[in-house]
């Protein structure tokens, strides 16, 4: 039982460190909720995220960035989890706050389905293929209703050795 | 409401420009202003924008490279403004879809420029493409292609 609590504490600390390590995550104040191995990204609303002040709607670029952050963090988190589960030196690196190199975006396509309203947004990524070199992900963002997504991303990401 | 928006946009659309000048901070668009985006000109379906390097916008703490999301925001804005600056009366556009290819990481410490053009307008959709680069558009950091829904003035809609 004690081992499980320690493992949970180590995971919570690693996720917080990984999130904080990326300045742009901090800038947008993106946070991640963790349920099992699945992350839910949260983007709190702020006035400076608005693209068109007359609607007002979230900036398309912010929504695209939020989806891309979610994809990259899911991949980085999967790597970190695998390293922690492996134990030994790799787990010690994570415990010391050193993470594997961030994956790099190769290409993304974002479809904008509905205007982003001035309220909190959520996103979840699904890894469709985790190859050795390239990963393919789908990400959905929504606000008040999970089944009414505001935007969807699909993208390819290069894994770093 | 449409009139107000037209006024706001009119203030920074319609003037050609170049990357020789410092450009103007995009104050009419809150998020663009917040991340320091600058407009160098938007005329005849072409928009020139840039974003100065900013530590707050870094995506990879090891390399100090700007986050891909920042480039996405820049290219989305550039494409949208190129559509707005096309030779037709529009009150607004909204992004329908956007594809971005990342050719290489942005250089740490360097401003990123974007040149976008609206290459086709239909009754309700504008198609635009853009490149992001440092000095040479032929050596791009990223490229984008997107479709934008057009909002026309009510009196033109009939």
mmCIF file of C-alpha atoms in Angstrom:
data_model
loop_
_atom_site.group_PDB
_atom_site.id
_atom_site.type_symbol
_atom_site.label_atom_id
_atom_site.label_comp_id
_atom_site.label_asym_id
_atom_site.label_seq_id
_atom_site.Cartn_x
_atom_site.Cartn_y
_atom_site.Cartn_z
ATOM 1 C CA UNK A 1 0.000 0.000 0.000
ATOM 2 C CA UNK A 2 2.812 2.316 0.916
ATOM 3 C CA UNK A 3 4.507 1.577 -2.407
ATOM 4 C CA UNK A 4 1.405 2.579 -4.287
ATOM 5 C CA UNK A 5 1.148 5.901 -2.470
ATOM 6 C CA UNK A 6 4.813 6.603 -3.182
ATOM 7 C CA UNK A 7 4.336 5.789 -6.826
ATOM 8 C CA UNK A 8 1.359 8.132 -7.022
ATOM 9 C CA UNK A 9 3.313 10.926 -5.331
ATOM 10 C CA UNK A 10 6.230 10.415 -7.741
ATOM 11 C CA UNK A 11 3.878 10.574 -10.718
ATOM 12 C CA UNK A 12 2.152 13.700 -9.480
ATOM 13 C CA UNK A 13 5.499 15.402 -8.945
ATOM 14 C CA UNK A 14 6.823 14.337 -12.353
ATOM 15 C CA UNK A 15 3.725 15.630 -14.153
ATOM 16 C CA UNK A 16 3.905 18.959 -12.341
ATOM 17 C CA UNK A 17 7.592 19.324 -13.205
ATOM 18 C CA UNK A 18 7.086 18.339 -16.827
ATOM 19 C CA UNK A 19 4.247 20.874 -17.172
ATOM 20 C CA UNK A 20 6.222 23.650 -15.517
ATOM 21 C CA UNK A 21 9.354 22.926 -17.540
ATOM 22 C CA UNK A 22 7.728 24.276 -20.706
ATOM 23 C CA UNK A 23 7.530 28.092 -20.535
ATOM 24 C CA UNK A 24 4.704 28.262 -23.066
ATOM 25 C CA UNK A 25 2.570 25.916 -20.887
ATOM 26 C CA UNK A 26 3.060 28.338 -18.031
ATOM 27 C CA UNK A 27 2.303 31.315 -20.243
ATOM 28 C CA UNK A 28 -1.076 29.903 -21.265
ATOM 29 C CA UNK A 29 -1.571 28.516 -17.713
ATOM 30 C CA UNK A 30 -2.373 25.062 -19.138
ATOM 31 C CA UNK A 31 -2.762 22.383 -16.456
ATOM 32 C CA UNK A 32 -3.190 18.618 -16.687
ATOM 33 C CA UNK A 33 -5.498 16.318 -14.742
ATOM 34 C CA UNK A 34 -4.365 12.732 -14.537
ATOM 35 C CA UNK A 35 -6.635 9.679 -14.510
ATOM 36 C CA UNK A 36 -4.654 6.475 -14.935
ATOM 37 C CA UNK A 37 -2.400 7.048 -17.914
ATOM 38 C CA UNK A 38 -4.775 9.548 -19.514
ATOM 39 C CA UNK A 39 -4.207 13.280 -19.301
ATOM 40 C CA UNK A 40 -6.894 15.928 -19.598
ATOM 41 C CA UNK A 41 -5.537 19.345 -20.456
ATOM 42 C CA UNK A 42 -7.273 22.414 -19.069
ATOM 43 C CA UNK A 43 -6.995 25.917 -20.485
ATOM 44 C CA UNK A 44 -8.532 28.511 -18.159
ATOM 45 C CA UNK A 45 -10.147 31.437 -19.953
ATOM 46 C CA UNK A 46 -8.375 34.792 -19.935
ATOM 47 C CA UNK A 47 -9.213 37.983 -21.811
ATOM 48 C CA UNK A 48 -5.894 37.899 -23.619
ATOM 49 C CA UNK A 49 -6.755 34.569 -25.300
ATOM 50 C CA UNK A 50 -9.452 36.223 -27.375
ATOM 51 C CA UNK A 51 -8.911 36.499 -31.115
ATOM 52 C CA UNK A 52 -11.971 38.447 -32.101
ATOM 53 C CA UNK A 53 -13.040 40.776 -29.273
ATOM 54 C CA UNK A 54 -16.436 41.437 -30.859
ATOM 55 C CA UNK A 55 -17.768 37.889 -30.688
ATOM 56 C CA UNK A 56 -15.807 37.241 -28.371
ATOM 57 C CA UNK A 57 -14.181 33.996 -29.440
ATOM 58 C CA UNK A 58 -10.919 32.318 -28.516
ATOM 59 C CA UNK A 59 -8.097 32.972 -30.990
ATOM 60 C CA UNK A 60 -7.829 30.131 -33.520
ATOM 61 C CA UNK A 61 -4.101 30.122 -32.896
ATOM 62 C CA UNK A 62 -4.650 29.653 -29.153
ATOM 63 C CA UNK A 63 -6.920 26.677 -29.784
ATOM 64 C CA UNK A 64 -4.379 25.205 -32.206
ATOM 65 C CA UNK A 65 -1.600 25.782 -29.684
ATOM 66 C CA UNK A 66 -3.662 24.212 -26.889
ATOM 67 C CA UNK A 67 -4.279 21.078 -28.995
ATOM 68 C CA UNK A 68 -0.610 20.862 -29.921
ATOM 69 C CA UNK A 69 0.467 21.291 -26.290
ATOM 70 C CA UNK A 70 -1.899 18.471 -25.330
ATOM 71 C CA UNK A 71 -0.436 16.173 -27.993
ATOM 72 C CA UNK A 72 3.181 16.912 -27.057
ATOM 73 C CA UNK A 73 2.515 16.565 -23.338
ATOM 74 C CA UNK A 74 0.739 13.235 -23.792
ATOM 75 C CA UNK A 75 3.777 11.899 -25.675
ATOM 76 C CA UNK A 76 6.245 13.345 -23.165
ATOM 77 C CA UNK A 77 4.166 11.949 -20.306
ATOM 78 C CA UNK A 78 3.998 8.484 -21.879
ATOM 79 C CA UNK A 79 7.803 8.547 -22.147
ATOM 80 C CA UNK A 80 8.152 9.680 -18.539
ATOM 81 C CA UNK A 81 5.735 7.001 -17.295
ATOM 82 C CA UNK A 82 7.641 4.299 -19.171
ATOM 83 C CA UNK A 83 10.900 5.552 -17.674
ATOM 84 C CA UNK A 84 9.445 5.570 -14.152
ATOM 85 C CA UNK A 85 8.036 2.063 -14.576
ATOM 86 C CA UNK A 86 11.404 0.819 -15.856
ATOM 87 C CA UNK A 87 12.978 1.646 -12.523
ATOM 88 C CA UNK A 88 16.732 1.895 -12.031
ATOM 89 C CA UNK A 89 18.713 4.718 -13.621
ATOM 90 C CA UNK A 90 15.976 5.882 -15.997
ATOM 91 C CA UNK A 91 13.501 6.229 -13.116
ATOM 92 C CA UNK A 92 16.146 8.062 -11.083
ATOM 93 C CA UNK A 93 16.550 10.593 -13.904
ATOM 94 C CA UNK A 94 12.810 11.378 -13.819
ATOM 95 C CA UNK A 95 12.872 11.596 -10.021
ATOM 96 C CA UNK A 96 15.673 14.143 -10.372
ATOM 97 C CA UNK A 97 13.512 16.208 -12.748
ATOM 98 C CA UNK A 98 15.370 15.241 -15.931
ATOM 99 C CA UNK A 99 13.081 14.176 -18.756
ATOM 100 C CA UNK A 100 13.688 12.568 -22.157
ATOM 101 C CA UNK A 101 13.998 15.121 -25.014
ATOM 102 C CA UNK A 102 10.632 16.589 -26.070
ATOM 103 C CA UNK A 103 9.091 15.093 -29.220
ATOM 104 C CA UNK A 104 9.074 17.459 -32.205
ATOM 105 C CA UNK A 105 6.042 18.350 -34.287
ATOM 106 C CA UNK A 106 6.293 17.254 -37.925
ATOM 107 C CA UNK A 107 2.853 18.374 -39.086
ATOM 108 C CA UNK A 108 -0.557 19.097 -37.660
ATOM 109 C CA UNK A 109 -3.990 19.661 -39.148
ATOM 110 C CA UNK A 110 -6.578 21.467 -37.069
ATOM 111 C CA UNK A 111 -10.284 21.509 -37.868
ATOM 112 C CA UNK A 112 -12.271 24.231 -36.159
ATOM 113 C CA UNK A 113 -15.796 22.989 -35.528
ATOM 114 C CA UNK A 114 -17.316 25.598 -33.241
ATOM 115 C CA UNK A 115 -16.267 28.986 -31.886
ATOM 116 C CA UNK A 116 -14.326 28.802 -28.626
ATOM 117 C CA UNK A 117 -16.429 30.672 -26.071
ATOM 118 C CA UNK A 118 -14.967 32.752 -23.245
ATOM 119 C CA UNK A 119 -14.791 29.903 -20.723
ATOM 120 C CA UNK A 120 -12.477 27.063 -19.709
ATOM 121 C CA UNK A 121 -11.483 24.567 -22.426
ATOM 122 C CA UNK A 122 -10.445 20.928 -22.118
ATOM 123 C CA UNK A 123 -8.552 18.576 -24.395
ATOM 124 C CA UNK A 124 -7.563 14.933 -24.553
ATOM 125 C CA UNK A 125 -5.146 13.223 -26.892
ATOM 126 C CA UNK A 126 -5.284 9.697 -28.206
ATOM 127 C CA UNK A 127 -2.105 8.116 -29.442
ATOM 128 C CA UNK A 128 -3.145 6.274 -32.603
ATOM 129 C CA UNK A 129 0.303 4.962 -33.279
ATOM 130 C CA UNK A 130 3.388 5.118 -31.114
ATOM 131 C CA UNK A 131 6.186 4.173 -33.472
ATOM 132 C CA UNK A 132 9.844 4.185 -32.605
ATOM 133 C CA UNK A 133 10.462 7.302 -34.674
ATOM 134 C CA UNK A 134 7.054 8.802 -35.397
ATOM 135 C CA UNK A 135 3.878 8.997 -33.344
ATOM 136 C CA UNK A 136 0.443 9.829 -34.754
ATOM 137 C CA UNK A 137 -2.112 11.480 -32.474
ATOM 138 C CA UNK A 138 -5.675 12.740 -32.526
ATOM 139 C CA UNK A 139 -6.676 15.442 -30.062
ATOM 140 C CA UNK A 140 -10.112 16.839 -29.288
ATOM 141 C CA UNK A 141 -10.908 20.065 -27.466
ATOM 142 C CA UNK A 142 -14.258 20.870 -25.949
ATOM 143 C CA UNK A 143 -15.822 23.243 -23.446
ATOM 144 C CA UNK A 144 -19.107 22.522 -21.699
ATOM 145 C CA UNK A 145 -20.088 19.417 -23.618
ATOM 146 C CA UNK A 146 -17.654 16.615 -24.286
ATOM 147 C CA UNK A 147 -19.675 15.508 -27.323
ATOM 148 C CA UNK A 148 -19.614 18.951 -28.925
ATOM 149 C CA UNK A 149 -15.907 19.466 -29.653
ATOM 150 C CA UNK A 150 -14.756 22.964 -30.608
ATOM 151 C CA UNK A 151 -11.699 21.729 -32.520
ATOM 152 C CA UNK A 152 -9.843 18.571 -33.484
ATOM 153 C CA UNK A 153 -6.210 18.016 -34.319
ATOM 154 C CA UNK A 154 -4.393 15.202 -36.017
ATOM 155 C CA UNK A 155 -0.656 15.283 -36.225
ATOM 156 C CA UNK A 156 2.626 13.473 -36.646
ATOM 157 C CA UNK A 157 5.408 13.882 -34.115
ATOM 158 C CA UNK A 158 9.035 12.882 -34.267
ATOM 159 C CA UNK A 159 10.301 11.022 -31.212
ATOM 160 C CA UNK A 160 13.792 12.018 -30.077
ATOM 161 C CA UNK A 161 16.353 9.424 -29.066
ATOM 162 C CA UNK B 1 -21.227 45.570 -34.490
ATOM 163 C CA UNK B 2 -20.015 44.827 -37.997
ATOM 164 C CA UNK B 3 -19.213 48.510 -38.477
ATOM 165 C CA UNK B 4 -17.157 48.664 -35.326
ATOM 166 C CA UNK B 5 -15.211 45.633 -36.373
ATOM 167 C CA UNK B 6 -14.598 47.053 -39.804
ATOM 168 C CA UNK B 7 -13.291 50.243 -38.211
ATOM 169 C CA UNK B 8 -10.926 48.325 -35.962
ATOM 170 C CA UNK B 9 -9.577 46.254 -38.783
ATOM 171 C CA UNK B 10 -9.452 49.171 -41.199
ATOM 172 C CA UNK B 11 -6.873 50.754 -38.933
ATOM 173 C CA UNK B 12 -4.306 48.125 -39.819
ATOM 174 C CA UNK B 13 -5.395 46.620 -43.089
ATOM 175 C CA UNK B 14 -4.904 48.144 -46.510
ATOM 176 C CA UNK B 15 -1.347 49.341 -46.160
ATOM 177 C CA UNK B 16 1.417 47.464 -47.889
ATOM 178 C CA UNK B 17 4.648 47.076 -46.018
ATOM 179 C CA UNK B 18 7.920 45.259 -45.685
ATOM 180 C CA UNK B 19 9.993 43.575 -43.022
ATOM 181 C CA UNK B 20 12.338 46.573 -43.170
ATOM 182 C CA UNK B 21 10.221 48.449 -40.636
ATOM 183 C CA UNK B 22 9.361 47.454 -37.080
ATOM 184 C CA UNK B 23 5.708 46.981 -37.898
ATOM 185 C CA UNK B 24 2.867 47.729 -35.530
ATOM 186 C CA UNK B 25 1.771 45.779 -32.492
ATOM 187 C CA UNK B 26 -1.512 44.009 -33.329
ATOM 188 C CA UNK B 27 -3.527 45.750 -30.630
ATOM 189 C CA UNK B 28 -6.923 44.947 -32.172
ATOM 190 C CA UNK B 29 -6.491 41.209 -31.525
ATOM 191 C CA UNK B 30 -5.984 40.530 -27.806
ATOM 192 C CA UNK B 31 -4.061 37.289 -28.070
ATOM 193 C CA UNK B 32 -1.878 38.536 -30.896
ATOM 194 C CA UNK B 33 -1.052 41.623 -28.841
ATOM 195 C CA UNK B 34 -0.343 39.517 -25.755
ATOM 196 C CA UNK B 35 2.328 37.450 -27.473
ATOM 197 C CA UNK B 36 3.817 40.508 -29.169
ATOM 198 C CA UNK B 37 2.750 39.884 -32.762
ATOM 199 C CA UNK B 38 3.595 42.710 -35.156
ATOM 200 C CA UNK B 39 1.953 43.610 -38.454
ATOM 201 C CA UNK B 40 4.161 44.957 -41.212
ATOM 202 C CA UNK B 41 1.449 45.273 -43.811
ATOM 203 C CA UNK B 42 -1.675 43.645 -45.226
ATOM 204 C CA UNK B 43 -2.731 44.526 -48.740
ATOM 205 C CA UNK B 44 -4.049 42.844 -51.881
ATOM 206 C CA UNK B 45 -4.398 39.481 -50.200
ATOM 207 C CA UNK B 46 -0.889 39.445 -48.736
ATOM 208 C CA UNK B 47 -0.072 39.877 -45.035
ATOM 209 C CA UNK B 48 3.350 40.291 -43.412
ATOM 210 C CA UNK B 49 3.660 39.595 -39.691
ATOM 211 C CA UNK B 50 6.414 38.857 -37.226
ATOM 212 C CA UNK B 51 6.860 37.799 -33.644
ATOM 213 C CA UNK B 52 9.939 38.725 -31.615
ATOM 214 C CA UNK B 53 11.732 36.012 -29.672
ATOM 215 C CA UNK B 54 10.306 35.794 -26.143
ATOM 216 C CA UNK B 55 11.482 33.490 -23.323
ATOM 217 C CA UNK B 56 7.878 33.106 -22.136
ATOM 218 C CA UNK B 57 6.907 31.418 -25.398
ATOM 219 C CA UNK B 58 9.553 28.691 -25.381
ATOM 220 C CA UNK B 59 8.391 25.115 -25.982
ATOM 221 C CA UNK B 60 11.548 23.139 -25.298
ATOM 222 C CA UNK B 61 13.492 24.292 -22.246
ATOM 223 C CA UNK B 62 16.598 22.370 -23.397
ATOM 224 C CA UNK B 63 16.916 24.156 -26.721
ATOM 225 C CA UNK B 64 15.100 27.438 -26.004
ATOM 226 C CA UNK B 65 13.135 27.057 -29.247
ATOM 227 C CA UNK B 66 9.726 28.759 -29.494
ATOM 228 C CA UNK B 67 6.770 26.427 -28.982
ATOM 229 C CA UNK B 68 5.146 25.109 -32.154
ATOM 230 C CA UNK B 69 1.888 26.563 -30.856
ATOM 231 C CA UNK B 70 3.349 30.067 -31.134
ATOM 232 C CA UNK B 71 4.189 29.449 -34.788
ATOM 233 C CA UNK B 72 0.667 28.071 -35.244
ATOM 234 C CA UNK B 73 -0.831 31.248 -33.761
ATOM 235 C CA UNK B 74 1.386 33.402 -36.002
ATOM 236 C CA UNK B 75 0.529 31.507 -39.194
ATOM 237 C CA UNK B 76 -3.186 31.359 -38.354
ATOM 238 C CA UNK B 77 -3.264 35.107 -37.794
ATOM 239 C CA UNK B 78 -1.228 35.804 -40.935
ATOM 240 C CA UNK B 79 -3.518 33.671 -43.104
ATOM 241 C CA UNK B 80 -6.646 35.223 -41.567
ATOM 242 C CA UNK B 81 -5.345 38.756 -42.176
ATOM 243 C CA UNK B 82 -4.336 37.915 -45.756
ATOM 244 C CA UNK B 83 -7.937 36.845 -46.338
ATOM 245 C CA UNK B 84 -9.228 40.032 -44.696
ATOM 246 C CA UNK B 85 -6.904 42.083 -46.892
ATOM 247 C CA UNK B 86 -8.115 40.508 -50.127
ATOM 248 C CA UNK B 87 -9.797 42.797 -52.591
ATOM 249 C CA UNK B 88 -13.335 42.244 -51.393
ATOM 250 C CA UNK B 89 -15.412 43.610 -48.553
ATOM 251 C CA UNK B 90 -15.401 41.330 -45.523
ATOM 252 C CA UNK B 91 -16.377 41.961 -41.925
ATOM 253 C CA UNK B 92 -14.659 38.937 -40.391
ATOM 254 C CA UNK B 93 -13.195 35.523 -41.029
ATOM 255 C CA UNK B 94 -13.061 32.394 -38.918
ATOM 256 C CA UNK B 95 -10.582 29.556 -39.401
ATOM 257 C CA UNK B 96 -12.211 26.426 -40.789
ATOM 258 C CA UNK B 97 -9.074 24.320 -40.978
ATOM 259 C CA UNK B 98 -5.350 24.850 -40.892
ATOM 260 C CA UNK B 99 -2.504 22.507 -41.740
ATOM 261 C CA UNK B 100 0.997 23.288 -40.595
ATOM 262 C CA UNK B 101 4.240 21.596 -41.610
ATOM 263 C CA UNK B 102 7.265 22.181 -39.422
ATOM 264 C CA UNK B 103 10.437 22.067 -41.501
ATOM 265 C CA UNK B 104 12.950 22.893 -38.816
ATOM 266 C CA UNK B 105 13.075 24.351 -35.308
ATOM 267 C CA UNK B 106 13.045 28.128 -35.040
ATOM 268 C CA UNK B 107 16.439 29.570 -34.078
ATOM 269 C CA UNK B 108 16.769 30.521 -30.427
ATOM 270 C CA UNK B 109 16.803 34.276 -29.967
ATOM 271 C CA UNK B 110 15.547 35.176 -33.457
ATOM 272 C CA UNK B 111 12.298 36.808 -34.481
ATOM 273 C CA UNK B 112 10.027 34.723 -36.706
ATOM 274 C CA UNK B 113 8.442 36.341 -39.748
ATOM 275 C CA UNK B 114 5.401 35.172 -41.654
ATOM 276 C CA UNK B 115 4.210 35.955 -45.149
ATOM 277 C CA UNK B 116 0.693 34.843 -45.987
ATOM 278 C CA UNK B 117 -1.315 35.105 -49.162
ATOM 279 C CA UNK B 118 -4.964 34.546 -49.876
ATOM 280 C CA UNK B 119 -4.777 32.801 -53.232
ATOM 281 C CA UNK B 120 -8.443 32.043 -53.837
ATOM 282 C CA UNK B 121 -11.763 33.459 -52.697
ATOM 283 C CA UNK B 122 -15.131 31.855 -53.281
ATOM 284 C CA UNK B 123 -18.483 33.236 -52.169
ATOM 285 C CA UNK B 124 -18.087 31.866 -48.664
ATOM 286 C CA UNK B 125 -14.551 30.512 -48.296
ATOM 287 C CA UNK B 126 -11.085 32.038 -48.560
ATOM 288 C CA UNK B 127 -8.027 29.828 -49.140
ATOM 289 C CA UNK B 128 -4.695 31.015 -47.819
ATOM 290 C CA UNK B 129 -1.152 29.751 -47.445
ATOM 291 C CA UNK B 130 1.791 31.064 -45.495
ATOM 292 C CA UNK B 131 5.427 30.470 -44.644
ATOM 293 C CA UNK B 132 7.228 31.250 -41.398
ATOM 294 C CA UNK B 133 10.958 32.021 -41.629
ATOM 295 C CA UNK B 134 13.783 34.028 -40.107
ATOM 296 C CA UNK B 135 15.582 35.825 -42.938
ATOM 297 C CA UNK B 136 14.914 33.847 -46.104
ATOM 298 C CA UNK B 137 11.398 32.712 -47.100
ATOM 299 C CA UNK B 138 13.065 29.966 -49.171
ATOM 300 C CA UNK B 139 14.457 28.481 -45.943
ATOM 301 C CA UNK B 140 11.213 28.153 -43.982
ATOM 302 C CA UNK B 141 10.706 27.176 -40.360
ATOM 303 C CA UNK B 142 7.139 26.130 -41.153
ATOM 304 C CA UNK B 143 4.443 26.418 -43.792
ATOM 305 C CA UNK B 144 0.685 26.563 -43.500
ATOM 306 C CA UNK B 145 -2.390 26.132 -45.657
ATOM 307 C CA UNK B 146 -5.895 26.845 -44.503
ATOM 308 C CA UNK B 147 -9.497 27.560 -45.357
ATOM 309 C CA UNK B 148 -11.365 30.475 -43.798
ATOM 310 C CA UNK B 149 -15.090 31.163 -43.629
ATOM 311 C CA UNK B 150 -15.948 34.619 -44.920
ATOM 312 C CA UNK B 151 -18.350 36.998 -43.221
ATOM 313 C CA UNK B 152 -19.536 39.582 -45.707
ATOM 314 C CA UNK B 153 -21.308 42.856 -44.891
ATOM 315 C CA UNK B 154 -25.071 42.283 -44.691
ATOM 316 C CA UNK B 155 -25.842 44.638 -47.586
ATOM 317 C CA UNK B 156 -23.509 42.625 -49.851
ATOM 318 C CA UNK B 157 -24.994 39.276 -48.925
ATOM 319 C CA UNK B 158 -28.099 39.546 -51.137
#
